[in-house]
Amino acid sequence: MAVDRGHRERSWAALQATGIDGEAGYVSLDPDEAEAELRRLFDAHSYGVVLIGGGIKNVPEYTLLFERSVNVLIDLQPDIRLSFGSHPTNVPDALHRRLEKP
């Protein structure tokens, strides 16, 4: 499921308009490449919450990618909070749910 760059930029701008500050990071659909990308993203940063969207979570063909991403994130930052979206329209709510937890 490919999402064009313009859509991603508009979605990120809409998310920031809700008061969420952070970085937009997108990974390859190849599990090996995704793991390498996650390791690069986390190399110099620590994040409170990471959202895994429905484009990975809801697609049966991406089960290995989803599983591997979750495990890599936990390995990289054991105290990370994971948020799961099912559609671009509920991403702000999904992130706010996890950001508001102590």
Coordinates of N, CA, C and O in Angstrom, one line a residue:
M1 N 0.9 -1.2 0.0 CA 0.0 0.0 0.0 C 0.9 1.2 0.0 O 1.5 1.6 1.0
A2 N 1.0 1.9 -1.1 CA 1.9 3.0 -1.3 C 1.1 4.3 -1.0 O 0.0 4.4 -1.5
V3 N 1.7 5.2 -0.3 CA 1.1 6.5 -0.1 C 2.0 7.5 -0.7 O 3.2 7.5 -0.4
D4 N 1.5 8.4 -1.5 CA 2.3 9.4 -2.1 C 2.9 10.4 -1.1 O 2.3 10.7 -0.1
R5 N 4.0 11.0 -1.5 CA 4.7 12.0 -0.6 C 3.8 13.2 -0.2 O 3.9 13.6 0.9
G6 N 3.1 13.7 -1.2 CA 2.2 14.8 -0.9 C 1.2 14.5 0.2 O 0.9 15.3 1.1
H7 N 0.6 13.3 0.1 CA -0.4 12.8 1.1 C 0.3 12.8 2.5 O -0.3 13.2 3.5
R8 N 1.5 12.2 2.5 CA 2.2 12.1 3.8 C 2.5 13.5 4.4 O 2.3 13.7 5.6
E9 N 2.9 14.4 3.5 CA 3.2 15.8 4.0 C 1.9 16.5 4.5 O 2.0 17.1 5.6
R10 N 0.8 16.3 3.8 CA -0.5 16.9 4.3 C -0.9 16.2 5.6 O -1.4 16.9 6.5
S11 N -0.8 14.9 5.7 CA -1.1 14.2 6.9 C -0.3 14.7 8.1 O -0.8 14.9 9.2
W12 N 1.0 14.8 7.9 CA 1.9 15.3 8.9 C 1.6 16.7 9.4 O 1.5 17.0 10.6
A13 N 1.3 17.6 8.4 CA 0.9 18.9 8.8 C -0.4 18.9 9.6 O -0.5 19.7 10.6
A14 N -1.4 18.1 9.2 CA -2.6 18.0 9.9 C -2.4 17.5 11.3 O -3.0 18.0 12.3
L15 N -1.5 16.6 11.5 CA -1.2 16.0 12.8 C -0.5 17.1 13.7 O -0.9 17.2 14.8
Q16 N 0.4 17.8 13.1 CA 1.0 18.9 13.9 C 0.0 19.9 14.3 O 0.2 20.5 15.4
A17 N -1.0 20.2 13.5 CA -2.0 21.2 13.8 C -2.8 20.8 15.1 O -3.4 21.6 15.7
T18 N -2.8 19.5 15.4 CA -3.5 19.0 16.7 C -2.6 19.2 17.9 O -3.0 18.8 19.0
G19 N -1.4 19.7 17.7 CA -0.5 19.9 18.9 C 0.5 18.8 19.1 O 1.3 18.9 20.0
I20 N 0.6 17.9 18.2 CA 1.6 16.8 18.3 C 2.9 17.3 17.7 O 2.9 17.7 16.5
D21 N 4.0 17.2 18.4 CA 5.3 17.5 17.9 C 6.1 16.3 17.8 O 6.1 15.4 18.7
G22 N 6.9 16.1 16.8 CA 7.7 15.0 16.7 C 8.4 14.9 15.3 O 8.6 15.9 14.7
E23 N 8.6 13.7 14.9 CA 9.2 13.5 13.6 C 8.3 12.4 12.8 O 7.9 11.5 13.4
A24 N 8.2 12.7 11.5 CA 7.5 11.7 10.7 C 8.6 10.7 10.2 O 9.6 11.2 9.6
G25 N 8.5 9.5 10.4 CA 9.4 8.5 9.9 C 8.6 7.4 9.2 O 7.7 6.9 9.8
Y26 N 9.0 7.1 8.0 CA 8.4 6.0 7.3 C 9.4 5.0 6.9 O 10.6 5.3 6.7
V27 N 9.0 3.7 7.0 CA 10.0 2.6 6.7 C 9.5 1.9 5.5 O 8.4 1.9 5.1
S28 N 10.5 1.2 5.0 CA 10.3 0.3 3.8 C 9.3 -0.8 4.2 O 9.2 -1.2 5.4
L29 N 8.7 -1.4 3.2 CA 7.9 -2.6 3.4 C 8.7 -3.9 3.5 O 8.1 -4.9 3.8
D30 N 10.0 -3.8 3.2 CA 10.9 -4.9 3.3 C 11.3 -5.0 4.8 O 11.9 -4.0 5.3
P31 N 11.1 -6.1 5.5 CA 11.5 -6.2 6.9 C 12.9 -5.9 7.2 O 13.2 -5.2 8.2
D32 N 13.9 -6.3 6.4 CA 15.3 -6.0 6.6 C 15.6 -4.5 6.5 O 16.3 -3.9 7.3
E33 N 15.0 -3.9 5.4 CA 15.2 -2.5 5.2 C 14.6 -1.7 6.3 O 15.1 -0.7 6.8
A34 N 13.4 -2.1 6.7 CA 12.6 -1.4 7.8 C 13.4 -1.4 9.1 O 13.5 -0.4 9.8
E35 N 14.0 -2.6 9.4 CA 14.8 -2.7 10.6 C 16.0 -1.7 10.6 O 16.2 -1.0 11.6
A36 N 16.7 -1.7 9.5 CA 17.8 -0.8 9.3 C 17.4 0.7 9.4 O 18.1 1.5 10.1
E37 N 16.2 1.0 8.8 CA 15.7 2.4 8.9 C 15.4 2.7 10.3 O 15.7 3.8 10.8
L38 N 14.7 1.8 11.1 CA 14.4 2.1 12.5 C 15.6 2.3 13.3 O 15.7 3.2 14.1
R39 N 16.6 1.5 13.1 CA 17.9 1.6 13.8 C 18.5 3.0 13.5 O 19.0 3.6 14.5
R40 N 18.5 3.4 12.3 CA 19.0 4.8 12.0 C 18.2 5.9 12.6 O 18.8 6.8 13.2
L41 N 16.9 5.7 12.6 CA 16.0 6.8 13.2 C 16.3 6.9 14.7 O 16.3 8.0 15.3
F42 N 16.6 5.7 15.4 CA 16.7 5.7 16.8 C 18.2 5.9 17.2 O 18.5 5.9 18.4
D43 N 19.1 5.9 16.3 CA 20.5 6.0 16.6 C 20.9 7.2 17.5 O 21.6 7.1 18.5
A44 N 20.3 8.4 17.2 CA 20.6 9.5 18.0 C 19.4 10.2 18.7 O 19.5 11.3 19.2
H45 N 18.3 9.5 18.7 CA 17.1 10.0 19.3 C 16.4 9.0 20.2 O 16.5 7.8 20.0
S46 N 15.7 9.6 21.1 CA 14.8 8.8 22.0 C 13.4 9.3 21.7 O 13.2 10.5 21.6
Y47 N 12.4 8.5 21.6 CA 11.0 8.9 21.4 C 10.1 8.3 22.5 O 10.3 7.2 23.0
G48 N 9.1 9.1 22.8 CA 8.2 8.7 23.8 C 7.1 7.7 23.3 O 6.7 6.8 23.9
V49 N 6.7 8.0 22.0 CA 5.6 7.2 21.4 C 6.0 7.0 19.9 O 6.5 7.9 19.3
V50 N 5.7 5.8 19.5 CA 5.8 5.6 18.0 C 4.5 5.0 17.6 O 3.9 4.1 18.2
L51 N 4.0 5.5 16.5 CA 2.8 5.0 15.9 C 3.1 4.1 14.7 O 3.9 4.4 13.9
I52 N 2.4 2.9 14.8 CA 2.5 2.0 13.6 C 1.1 2.0 13.0 O 0.1 1.7 13.7
G53 N 1.0 2.4 11.8 CA -0.3 2.7 11.1 C -0.9 1.4 10.6 O -0.3 0.3 10.5
G54 N -2.1 1.5 10.2 CA -2.9 0.4 9.7 C -2.3 -0.1 8.3 O -2.6 -1.2 8.0
G55 N -1.6 0.7 7.6 CA -1.0 0.3 6.4 C 0.0 -0.9 6.6 O 0.2 -1.6 5.7
I56 N 0.5 -1.0 7.8 CA 1.4 -2.1 8.1 C 0.6 -3.1 9.0 O 0.6 -4.3 8.8
K57 N -0.1 -2.6 10.0 CA -0.7 -3.4 11.0 C -1.9 -4.2 10.4 O -2.1 -5.4 10.8
N58 N -2.7 -3.7 9.5 CA -3.9 -4.3 9.0 C -3.8 -5.2 7.8 O -4.7 -5.8 7.4
V59 N -2.6 -5.2 7.2 CA -2.4 -6.0 6.0 C -1.7 -7.3 6.3 O -0.6 -7.3 6.7
P60 N -2.4 -8.4 6.1 CA -1.9 -9.7 6.4 C -0.5 -10.0 5.8 O 0.4 -10.6 6.4
E61 N -0.3 -9.5 4.6 CA 1.0 -9.7 3.9 C 2.2 -9.1 4.7 O 3.4 -9.4 4.5
Y62 N 1.9 -8.1 5.6 CA 2.9 -7.4 6.3 C 3.0 -7.8 7.7 O 3.6 -7.1 8.6
T63 N 2.5 -9.0 8.1 CA 2.6 -9.5 9.4 C 4.0 -9.6 9.9 O 4.3 -9.2 11.0
L64 N 4.9 -10.1 9.1 CA 6.3 -10.2 9.5 C 6.9 -8.8 9.7 O 7.6 -8.6 10.7
L65 N 6.6 -7.9 8.8 CA 7.1 -6.5 9.0 C 6.6 -5.9 10.3 O 7.3 -5.3 11.1
F66 N 5.3 -6.1 10.6 CA 4.7 -5.6 11.8 C 5.3 -6.2 13.0 O 5.8 -5.4 13.9
E67 N 5.4 -7.5 13.1 CA 6.1 -8.2 14.2 C 7.5 -7.7 14.4 O 7.9 -7.4 15.5
R68 N 8.2 -7.7 13.3 CA 9.7 -7.3 13.4 C 9.8 -5.8 13.9 O 10.7 -5.5 14.7
S69 N 9.0 -5.0 13.4 CA 9.0 -3.6 13.8 C 8.8 -3.4 15.2 O 9.5 -2.7 15.9
V70 N 7.7 -4.0 15.7 CA 7.4 -4.0 17.2 C 8.6 -4.5 18.0 O 9.0 -3.8 19.0
N71 N 9.2 -5.6 17.6 CA 10.3 -6.1 18.4 C 11.5 -5.3 18.3 O 12.2 -5.1 19.3
V72 N 11.8 -4.7 17.2 CA 13.0 -3.8 17.0 C 12.8 -2.6 17.9 O 13.7 -2.1 18.6
L73 N 11.6 -2.0 17.8 CA 11.3 -0.8 18.6 C 11.5 -1.1 20.1 O 12.1 -0.3 20.8
I74 N 11.1 -2.2 20.6 CA 11.2 -2.5 22.0 C 12.7 -2.8 22.3 O 13.2 -2.4 23.4
D75 N 13.4 -3.5 21.4 CA 14.8 -3.7 21.6 C 15.6 -2.3 21.7 O 16.5 -2.2 22.5
L76 N 15.2 -1.4 20.8 CA 15.9 -0.1 20.8 C 15.6 0.8 21.9 O 16.5 1.5 22.4
Q77 N 14.4 0.7 22.4 CA 14.0 1.6 23.5 C 12.9 0.9 24.3 O 11.7 1.0 24.1
P78 N 13.4 0.1 25.3 CA 12.4 -0.7 26.1 C 11.3 0.0 26.7 O 10.2 -0.6 26.9
D79 N 11.4 1.3 27.0 CA 10.3 2.0 27.6 C 9.4 2.7 26.6 O 8.6 3.5 27.0
I80 N 9.6 2.4 25.4 CA 8.8 3.1 24.3 C 7.3 2.8 24.5 O 6.9 1.7 24.9
R81 N 6.5 3.7 24.1 CA 5.0 3.5 24.1 C 4.7 3.3 22.6 O 5.1 4.1 21.8
L82 N 3.9 2.3 22.3 CA 3.5 2.0 21.0 C 2.0 2.4 20.8 O 1.2 2.1 21.6
S83 N 1.8 3.1 19.7 CA 0.4 3.5 19.4 C 0.1 2.9 18.0 O 0.9 2.7 17.2
F84 N -1.2 2.5 17.9 CA -1.6 1.8 16.6 C -2.8 2.5 16.0 O -3.8 2.7 16.7
G85 N -2.6 2.9 14.8 CA -3.7 3.5 14.0 C -4.3 2.5 13.1 O -3.6 1.5 12.7
S86 N -5.5 2.7 12.7 CA -6.2 1.8 11.7 C -6.5 2.6 10.4 O -6.8 1.9 9.4
H87 N -6.5 3.9 10.5 CA -6.8 4.7 9.3 C -6.2 6.1 9.5 O -6.1 6.5 10.7
P88 N -5.8 6.8 8.5 CA -5.2 8.1 8.7 C -6.0 9.1 9.5 O -5.5 9.9 10.2
T89 N -7.3 8.9 9.5 CA -8.2 9.9 10.2 C -8.1 9.7 11.7 O -8.5 10.6 12.5
N90 N -7.7 8.5 12.2 CA -7.6 8.3 13.6 C -6.2 8.4 14.2 O -6.0 8.1 15.4
V91 N -5.3 8.7 13.4 CA -3.9 8.8 13.9 C -3.7 9.8 15.0 O -3.1 9.5 16.1
P92 N -4.3 11.0 14.9 CA -4.2 12.0 16.1 C -4.7 11.4 17.4 O -4.1 11.5 18.4
D93 N -5.9 10.7 17.3 CA -6.5 10.1 18.5 C -5.6 9.0 19.1 O -5.4 8.9 20.3
A94 N -5.1 8.2 18.2 CA -4.2 7.1 18.6 C -3.0 7.6 19.3 O -2.6 7.1 20.3
L95 N -2.4 8.6 18.8 CA -1.2 9.2 19.4 C -1.5 9.9 20.7 O -0.8 9.7 21.7
H96 N -2.6 10.7 20.8 CA -3.0 11.3 22.0 C -3.3 10.3 23.1 O -3.0 10.6 24.3
R97 N -3.9 9.2 22.8 CA -4.2 8.1 23.8 C -2.9 7.8 24.5 O -2.9 7.6 25.7
R98 N -1.8 7.6 23.8 CA -0.5 7.1 24.4 C 0.2 8.3 25.0 O 0.9 8.1 26.0
L99 N 0.1 9.5 24.4 CA 0.8 10.6 25.0 C 0.3 11.1 26.3 O 1.0 11.6 27.1
E100 N -1.0 10.8 26.5 CA -1.6 11.2 27.8 C -1.5 10.2 28.9 O -1.8 10.5 30.0
K101 N -0.9 9.1 28.6 CA -0.7 8.1 29.7 C 0.6 8.5 30.5 O 1.6 8.9 29.9
P102 N 0.5 8.3 31.8 CA 1.7 8.7 32.6 C 2.8 7.7 32.4 O 2.7 6.6 31.9

